[in-house]
PDB file of C-alpha atoms and ligand atoms in Angstrom:
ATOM      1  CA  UNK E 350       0.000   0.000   0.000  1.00  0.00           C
ATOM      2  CA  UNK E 351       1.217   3.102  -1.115  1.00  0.00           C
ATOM      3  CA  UNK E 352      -0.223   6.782   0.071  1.00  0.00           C
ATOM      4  CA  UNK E 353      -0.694   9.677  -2.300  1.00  0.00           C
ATOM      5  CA  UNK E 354       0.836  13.334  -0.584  1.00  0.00           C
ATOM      6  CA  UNK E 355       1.491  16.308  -1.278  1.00  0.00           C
ATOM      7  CA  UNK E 356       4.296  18.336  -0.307  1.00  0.00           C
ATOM      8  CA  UNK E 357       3.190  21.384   1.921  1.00  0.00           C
ATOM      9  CA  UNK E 358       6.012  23.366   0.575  1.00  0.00           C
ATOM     10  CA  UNK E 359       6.991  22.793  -2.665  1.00  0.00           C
ATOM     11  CA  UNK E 360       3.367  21.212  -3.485  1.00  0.00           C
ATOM     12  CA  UNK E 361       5.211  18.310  -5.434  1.00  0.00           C
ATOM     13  CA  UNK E 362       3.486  14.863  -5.181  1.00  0.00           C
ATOM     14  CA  UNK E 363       4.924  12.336  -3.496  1.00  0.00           C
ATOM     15  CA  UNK E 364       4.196   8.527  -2.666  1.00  0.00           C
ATOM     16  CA  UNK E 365       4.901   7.552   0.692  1.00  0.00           C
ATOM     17  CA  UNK E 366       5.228   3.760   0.445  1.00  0.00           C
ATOM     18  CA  UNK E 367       4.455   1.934   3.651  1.00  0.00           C
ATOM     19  CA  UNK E 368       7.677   1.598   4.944  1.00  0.00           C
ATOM     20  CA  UNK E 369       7.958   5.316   5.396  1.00  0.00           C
ATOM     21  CA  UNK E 370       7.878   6.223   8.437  1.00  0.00           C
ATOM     22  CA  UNK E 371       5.584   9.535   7.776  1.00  0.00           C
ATOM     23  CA  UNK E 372       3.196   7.649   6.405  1.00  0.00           C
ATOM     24  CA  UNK E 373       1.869   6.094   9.633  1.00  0.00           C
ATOM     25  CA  UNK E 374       1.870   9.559  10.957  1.00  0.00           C
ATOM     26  CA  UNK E 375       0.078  11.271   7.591  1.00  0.00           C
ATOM     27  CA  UNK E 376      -2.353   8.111   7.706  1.00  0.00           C
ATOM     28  CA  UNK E 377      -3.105   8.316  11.179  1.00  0.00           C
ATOM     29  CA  UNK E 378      -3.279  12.131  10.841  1.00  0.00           C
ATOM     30  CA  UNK E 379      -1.300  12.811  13.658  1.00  0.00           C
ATOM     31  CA  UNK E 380      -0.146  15.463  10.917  1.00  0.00           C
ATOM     32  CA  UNK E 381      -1.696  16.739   7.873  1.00  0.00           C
ATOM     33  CA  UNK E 382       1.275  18.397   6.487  1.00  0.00           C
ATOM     34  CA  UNK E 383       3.597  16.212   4.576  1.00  0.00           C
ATOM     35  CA  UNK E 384       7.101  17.878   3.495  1.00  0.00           C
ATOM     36  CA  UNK E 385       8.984  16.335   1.517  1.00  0.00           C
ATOM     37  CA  UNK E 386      13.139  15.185   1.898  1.00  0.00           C
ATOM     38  CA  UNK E 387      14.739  17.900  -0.131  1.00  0.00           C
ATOM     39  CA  UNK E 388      12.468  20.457   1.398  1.00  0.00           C
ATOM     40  CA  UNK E 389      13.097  19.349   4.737  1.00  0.00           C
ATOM     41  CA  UNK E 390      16.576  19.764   4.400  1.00  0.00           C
ATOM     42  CA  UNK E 391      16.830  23.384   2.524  1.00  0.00           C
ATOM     43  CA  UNK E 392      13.687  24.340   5.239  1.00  0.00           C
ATOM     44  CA  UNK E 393      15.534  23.979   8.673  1.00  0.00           C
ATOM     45  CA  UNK E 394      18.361  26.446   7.792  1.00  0.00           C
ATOM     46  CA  UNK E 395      15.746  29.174   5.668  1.00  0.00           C
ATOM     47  CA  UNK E 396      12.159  28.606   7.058  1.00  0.00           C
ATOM     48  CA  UNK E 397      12.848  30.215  10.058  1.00  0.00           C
ATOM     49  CA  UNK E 398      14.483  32.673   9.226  1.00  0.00           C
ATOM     50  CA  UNK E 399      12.744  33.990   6.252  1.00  0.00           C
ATOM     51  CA  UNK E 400       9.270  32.694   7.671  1.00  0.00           C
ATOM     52  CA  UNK E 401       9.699  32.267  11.057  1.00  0.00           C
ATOM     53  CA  UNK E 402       8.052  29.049  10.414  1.00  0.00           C
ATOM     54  CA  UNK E 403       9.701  26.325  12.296  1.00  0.00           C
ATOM     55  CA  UNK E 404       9.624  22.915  11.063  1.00  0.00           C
ATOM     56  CA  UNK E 405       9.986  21.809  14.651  1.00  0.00           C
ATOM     57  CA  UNK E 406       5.850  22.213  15.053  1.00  0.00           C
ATOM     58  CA  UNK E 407       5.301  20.271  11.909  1.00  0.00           C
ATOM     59  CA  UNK E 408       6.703  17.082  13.979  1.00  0.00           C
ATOM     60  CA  UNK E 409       8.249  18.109  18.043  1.00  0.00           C
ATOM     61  CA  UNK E 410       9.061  14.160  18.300  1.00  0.00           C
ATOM     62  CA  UNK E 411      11.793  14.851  16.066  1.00  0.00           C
ATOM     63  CA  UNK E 412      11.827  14.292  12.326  1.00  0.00           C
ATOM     64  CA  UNK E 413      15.529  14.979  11.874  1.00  0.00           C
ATOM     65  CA  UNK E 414      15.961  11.203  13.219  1.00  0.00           C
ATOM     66  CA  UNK E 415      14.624  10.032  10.475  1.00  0.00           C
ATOM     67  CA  UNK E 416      16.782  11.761   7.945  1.00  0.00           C
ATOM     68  CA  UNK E 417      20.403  10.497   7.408  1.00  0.00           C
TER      69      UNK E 417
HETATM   70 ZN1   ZN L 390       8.903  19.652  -1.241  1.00  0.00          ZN
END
């Protein structure tokens, strides 16, 4: 089973395959906002500072432990 997202910053589309661990979390909508790997690594330096959005609330248990 594969689920159909959409990344809530670039807006790409995405499948999150079972085995990914933000699928449990987008199926079980403990969030609603998916973002994908290469945004989540250009948006921890940039968000907050050009934002002051913080990627921390999209996921406070951590989502940087699941990215090499
Ligand atoms: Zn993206």
């Amino acid at each position: 089973m594969s689920l159909e997202v959409q990344c809530f910053n670039c807006n790409g589309k995405f499948t999150l395959e079972h085995s990914d661990p933000q699928y449990a979390k987008i199926k079980t909508k403990q969030t609603k906002y998916y973002v994908c790997k290469s945004c989540n690594s250009s948006i921890k330096g940039e968000a907050i500072k050009q934002t002051g959005f913080d990627p921390k609330l999209l996921d406070p248990k951590g989502y940087d432990k699941l990215v090499p």
